[in-house]
Amino acid sequence: MSQRPAIQLDHAALRRGDRLLWRDLTLDIEAGEFVAILGPNGAGKSTLLKVLLGLLPLSEGHALVAGKAPRRGSAEVGYVPQQKGFDTDLGARGRDLVTLGVDGHRFGPLGAAGRAARVEAAITAVGAKAYADRPIGRLSGGEQQRLRIAQALVGDPSVLLCDEPLLSLDLNHQRGVVELLDRRRREAGTAVLMVTHEINPVLPYVNRVIYLVDGRVAVGKPDEVLTSARLSSLYGTRVDVLRVRDRIVVLGAETEPHHDHDHFHDSDAGEWHAQ
Amino acid sequence: MNDIWTYLHYPFAQHALIAATLVALVSGLIAPFVAARDMAFAVHGSAELAFPTAVAGLLLFDDALTGALLGSVLVAIAIALLGSRRGDGNTAIGVILAFGLGLGVFLLSFYHGYASQATNILFGSIVAVTGRDLAVLGVVAAVVSLLVLVVYRPLFFSSVDPEVAEARGVPVRILGLLFVLMLTVTVTEVAQVVGTLLVLSLAITPAAAARCWTAAPLLVTGLSVLFALLAADGGFLLSLAFVDSGVKASVFITFISFGLYVVARVAAVVRRV
Ligand SMILES: Nc1ncnc2c1ncn2[C@@H]1O[C@H](COP(=O)(O)OP(=O)(O)OP(=O)(O)O)[C@@H](O)[C@H]1O
Ligand SMILES: [Mg+2]
């Protein structure tokens, strides 16, 4: 592994329309680092991933991914998008999804050399062998998520960007997916950047968190950022961070006007579901 | 029962059989993408919109096919602008469709040639295929097949997994536009044979049946082409066998196509229990 950081952000800011999503985002993410991106709905978490994917330009500042300006189609980056699910009869198997990760972007009738072996290895690595040949639309959310991770990893990227990969998974599957990502970054030195609403499943593994709230940004180790004082100033209102055994519960993180599909900020308190 | 072989000595029957085969080939090829992109309504819409453009062709060039082919490009652009996948523009397609059909009827009132020319557009006229029609069909089939071969993988990627495809550098929007263009041109050609009203039986049903048998993409495409060929050629040959009944080939084509689908569905249920 080279010594240059996997991701560098320098005073990065992003506006959509006339709205400032976040600014002054400065950090270097090293190879093999595991970073969680937290924040309420609409804070710009997915948008940050889009910037790193080269799909959106920054409004201010600079970004580097694997030492280069973010570029669409970069082989250095693997991407697991915010979960949508597939049609039941899509006409594709799990294996086909992973195969697209190898050469789906290539034109012409010939597939990449050694494709089958790489796909097989990626499927085995995420433990999806048993169901890789079933129609993708008929797999459970957790099974689909493993195959998506295999698809993102089959290209052997140095940076992995995951958008809410734990969404709608039960506790067991959440742990499975997080352990998978953790093993990958330890064994292959892949930097993992993961958007999540569920902090507790990732807490034992992440090195740092990026917390985005209404234009403000907090970056640091989980213990430094997830404190009552830090989150209170971030949200601009009183927020209590409670530690119950090895879990964290955030109370009072009232969010700005946000989307309806909010699934963890309860109507009154906005707490992390301590599932 | 008539002797099919006797008929096949006549040029009209030979032309028809070649036309059925070419049309089945292209529609079978693109049908799996139509299904994966959930664009059945766009197919139906562009098929029916071949009616006003064909009538316009009759009025302007005294030739329905030229009008329909030129019109299909306009229709493709309109559909693509309104959203080319996931049933995005369904409502808008419906709006254009309604207007287009009204326009077709309006234009028809200015046309004083053979009325059958116009009804042929709606119900198909495989036995009226001329040598020139065949040449056009051959060119369209060759171009569409070649394009599918070249763009197959990225088009499949952007059809089943557009977010990741875009991030991986696939030109998702351009491919979407190209696909709609291939679709409307193909649909216009298919409409020649089975009529605008029955296009779905070749442009959707074969893929729907194929997807019941397998989820392996290449196999789906292969089966889809096979089913389309069975329906189109088989339907035409049956219409020769029952020529005295006066039932059009397009009717047999839709029946065979639907039959293959029913068999596939039943087989899928049986295999699952
Ligand atoms: N093209 C656009 N023009 C203007 N605003 C946009 C555009 N795209 C997204 N936005 C806005 O940017 C904000 C951030 O969106 P983003 O998807 O990054 O949020 P998020 O943090 O991922 O939220 P969630 O938790 O709901 O997934 C939203 O308020 C959204 O409405
Ligand atoms: Mg998001």
CSV table of N, CA and C in Angstrom, one decimal, chain A residues 11-71:
chain,number,residue,atom,x,y,z
A,11,HIS,N,-10.9,21.9,2.9
A,11,HIS,CA,-11.9,23.0,3.0
A,11,HIS,C,-13.0,22.8,1.9
A,12,ALA,N,-13.5,21.6,1.9
A,12,ALA,CA,-14.5,21.3,0.9
A,12,ALA,C,-15.8,21.8,1.3
A,13,ALA,N,-16.6,22.4,0.3
A,13,ALA,CA,-17.9,22.9,0.6
A,13,ALA,C,-18.8,22.5,-0.6
A,14,LEU,N,-20.1,22.3,-0.3
A,14,LEU,CA,-21.0,21.9,-1.3
A,14,LEU,C,-22.4,22.6,-1.2
A,15,ARG,N,-22.8,23.3,-2.2
A,15,ARG,CA,-24.1,23.9,-2.3
A,15,ARG,C,-25.0,23.1,-3.3
A,16,ARG,N,-26.2,22.9,-3.0
A,16,ARG,CA,-27.2,22.5,-4.0
A,16,ARG,C,-28.2,23.6,-4.1
A,17,GLY,N,-28.4,24.1,-5.3
A,17,GLY,CA,-29.2,25.3,-5.4
A,17,GLY,C,-28.7,26.4,-4.5
A,18,ASP,N,-29.5,27.1,-3.7
A,18,ASP,CA,-29.0,28.1,-2.9
A,18,ASP,C,-28.8,27.6,-1.5
A,19,ARG,N,-28.8,26.3,-1.3
A,19,ARG,CA,-28.6,25.7,0.0
A,19,ARG,C,-27.2,25.2,0.3
A,20,LEU,N,-26.7,25.6,1.4
A,20,LEU,CA,-25.3,25.1,1.7
A,20,LEU,C,-25.5,23.8,2.4
A,21,LEU,N,-25.0,22.7,1.9
A,21,LEU,CA,-25.1,21.4,2.5
A,21,LEU,C,-24.0,21.3,3.6
A,22,TRP,N,-22.8,21.5,3.3
A,22,TRP,CA,-21.7,21.5,4.3
A,22,TRP,C,-20.5,22.3,3.8
A,23,ARG,N,-19.7,22.8,4.7
A,23,ARG,CA,-18.5,23.5,4.3
A,23,ARG,C,-17.4,23.2,5.3
A,24,ASP,N,-16.2,23.7,4.9
A,24,ASP,CA,-15.0,23.5,5.8
A,24,ASP,C,-14.8,22.0,6.2
A,25,LEU,N,-15.0,21.2,5.2
A,25,LEU,CA,-14.8,19.8,5.5
A,25,LEU,C,-13.3,19.5,5.1
A,26,THR,N,-12.5,19.3,6.1
A,26,THR,CA,-11.1,19.0,5.9
A,26,THR,C,-10.6,17.8,6.6
A,27,LEU,N,-10.2,16.8,5.9
A,27,LEU,CA,-9.6,15.6,6.6
A,27,LEU,C,-8.9,14.7,5.6
A,28,ASP,N,-8.0,14.0,6.1
A,28,ASP,CA,-7.3,12.9,5.3
A,28,ASP,C,-7.7,11.6,5.8
A,29,ILE,N,-8.2,10.7,4.9
A,29,ILE,CA,-8.5,9.4,5.3
A,29,ILE,C,-7.4,8.4,4.8
A,30,GLU,N,-6.8,7.7,5.7
A,30,GLU,CA,-5.7,6.8,5.4
A,30,GLU,C,-6.2,5.5,4.8
A,31,ALA,N,-5.3,4.8,4.1
A,31,ALA,CA,-5.6,3.5,3.6
A,31,ALA,C,-5.9,2.6,4.8
A,32,GLY,N,-6.9,1.8,4.7
A,32,GLY,CA,-7.3,0.9,5.8
A,32,GLY,C,-8.2,1.5,6.9
A,33,GLU,N,-8.5,2.8,6.7
A,33,GLU,CA,-9.3,3.5,7.8
A,33,GLU,C,-10.7,3.2,7.5
A,34,PHE,N,-11.5,3.1,8.6
A,34,PHE,CA,-12.9,2.9,8.6
A,34,PHE,C,-13.6,4.1,9.1
A,35,VAL,N,-14.4,4.8,8.3
A,35,VAL,CA,-15.0,6.1,8.7
A,35,VAL,C,-16.5,6.0,8.5
A,36,ALA,N,-17.2,6.4,9.5
A,36,ALA,CA,-18.7,6.5,9.4
A,36,ALA,C,-19.1,7.9,9.1
A,37,ILE,N,-20.1,8.1,8.2
A,37,ILE,CA,-20.7,9.4,8.0
A,37,ILE,C,-22.0,9.5,8.6
A,38,LEU,N,-22.2,10.4,9.5
A,38,LEU,CA,-23.5,10.4,10.3
A,38,LEU,C,-24.2,11.8,10.0
A,39,GLY,N,-25.4,11.8,10.4
A,39,GLY,CA,-26.2,13.1,10.3
A,39,GLY,C,-27.6,12.8,9.9
A,40,PRO,N,-28.5,13.8,10.1
A,40,PRO,CA,-29.9,13.7,9.8
A,40,PRO,C,-30.2,13.6,8.3
A,41,ASN,N,-31.4,13.2,8.0
A,41,ASN,CA,-31.8,13.2,6.6
A,41,ASN,C,-31.6,14.5,5.9
A,42,GLY,N,-31.1,14.5,4.7
A,42,GLY,CA,-30.9,15.7,4.0
A,42,GLY,C,-29.7,16.5,4.3
A,43,ALA,N,-28.8,15.9,5.2
A,43,ALA,CA,-27.6,16.6,5.6
A,43,ALA,C,-26.6,16.7,4.5
A,44,GLY,N,-26.7,15.8,3.5
A,44,GLY,CA,-25.7,15.8,2.4
A,44,GLY,C,-24.7,14.7,2.5
A,45,LYS,N,-25.1,13.6,3.2
A,45,LYS,CA,-24.2,12.4,3.3
A,45,LYS,C,-24.1,11.7,1.9
A,46,SER,N,-25.2,11.4,1.3
A,46,SER,CA,-25.1,10.8,0.0
A,46,SER,C,-24.4,11.7,-1.0
A,47,THR,N,-24.7,13.0,-0.9
A,47,THR,CA,-24.0,13.9,-1.8
A,47,THR,C,-22.5,14.0,-1.6
A,48,LEU,N,-22.0,13.8,-0.4
A,48,LEU,CA,-20.6,13.7,-0.2
A,48,LEU,C,-20.0,12.5,-0.9
A,49,LEU,N,-20.7,11.4,-0.9
A,49,LEU,CA,-20.2,10.2,-1.6
A,49,LEU,C,-20.2,10.5,-3.1
A,50,LYS,N,-21.3,11.2,-3.6
A,50,LYS,CA,-21.3,11.5,-5.0
A,50,LYS,C,-20.2,12.4,-5.5
A,51,VAL,N,-19.7,13.3,-4.6
A,51,VAL,CA,-18.6,14.1,-4.9
A,51,VAL,C,-17.3,13.2,-5.1
A,52,LEU,N,-17.2,12.3,-4.1
A,52,LEU,CA,-16.0,11.4,-4.2
A,52,LEU,C,-16.0,10.5,-5.4
A,53,LEU,N,-17.3,10.2,-5.9
A,53,LEU,CA,-17.4,9.4,-7.1
A,53,LEU,C,-17.2,10.2,-8.3
A,54,GLY,N,-17.0,11.5,-8.2
A,54,GLY,CA,-16.8,12.3,-9.4
A,54,GLY,C,-18.1,12.6,-10.1
A,55,LEU,N,-19.3,12.4,-9.4
A,55,LEU,CA,-20.6,12.7,-10.1
A,55,LEU,C,-21.0,14.1,-9.9
A,56,LEU,N,-20.4,14.8,-8.9
A,56,LEU,CA,-20.7,16.2,-8.6
A,56,LEU,C,-19.5,16.9,-8.3
A,57,PRO,N,-19.3,18.2,-8.7
A,57,PRO,CA,-18.2,19.0,-8.4
A,57,PRO,C,-18.4,19.7,-7.0
A,58,LEU,N,-17.3,19.9,-6.3
A,58,LEU,CA,-17.3,20.7,-5.1
A,58,LEU,C,-17.7,22.1,-5.4
A,59,SER,N,-18.3,22.8,-4.5
A,59,SER,CA,-18.5,24.2,-4.7
A,59,SER,C,-17.3,25.0,-4.3
A,60,GLU,N,-16.6,24.5,-3.3
A,60,GLU,CA,-15.3,25.2,-2.9
A,60,GLU,C,-14.4,24.1,-2.4
A,61,GLY,N,-13.1,24.4,-2.3
A,61,GLY,CA,-12.1,23.5,-1.8
A,61,GLY,C,-11.7,22.4,-2.7
A,62,HIS,N,-11.0,21.4,-2.2
A,62,HIS,CA,-10.4,20.4,-3.1
A,62,HIS,C,-10.7,19.0,-2.5
A,63,ALA,N,-10.8,18.1,-3.4
A,63,ALA,CA,-10.9,16.7,-3.0
A,63,ALA,C,-9.9,15.8,-3.8
A,64,LEU,N,-9.3,14.9,-3.2
A,64,LEU,CA,-8.5,13.9,-3.9
A,64,LEU,C,-8.9,12.5,-3.5
A,65,VAL,N,-9.0,11.6,-4.5
A,65,VAL,CA,-9.3,10.2,-4.2
A,65,VAL,C,-8.1,9.4,-4.7
A,66,ALA,N,-7.5,8.7,-3.9
A,66,ALA,CA,-6.3,7.9,-4.3
A,66,ALA,C,-5.3,8.8,-5.0
A,67,GLY,N,-5.2,10.0,-4.5
A,67,GLY,CA,-4.2,11.0,-5.0
A,67,GLY,C,-4.6,11.7,-6.3
A,68,LYS,N,-5.8,11.4,-6.8
A,68,LYS,CA,-6.2,12.1,-8.0
A,68,LYS,C,-7.6,12.8,-7.8
A,69,ALA,N,-7.9,13.8,-8.6
A,69,ALA,CA,-9.2,14.4,-8.6
A,69,ALA,C,-10.3,13.3,-8.8
A,70,PRO,N,-11.4,13.4,-8.1
A,70,PRO,CA,-12.4,12.4,-8.3
A,70,PRO,C,-12.8,12.3,-9.7
A,71,ARG,N,-13.0,11.1,-10.2
A,71,ARG,CA,-13.3,10.9,-11.6
A,71,ARG,C,-14.3,9.7,-11.7
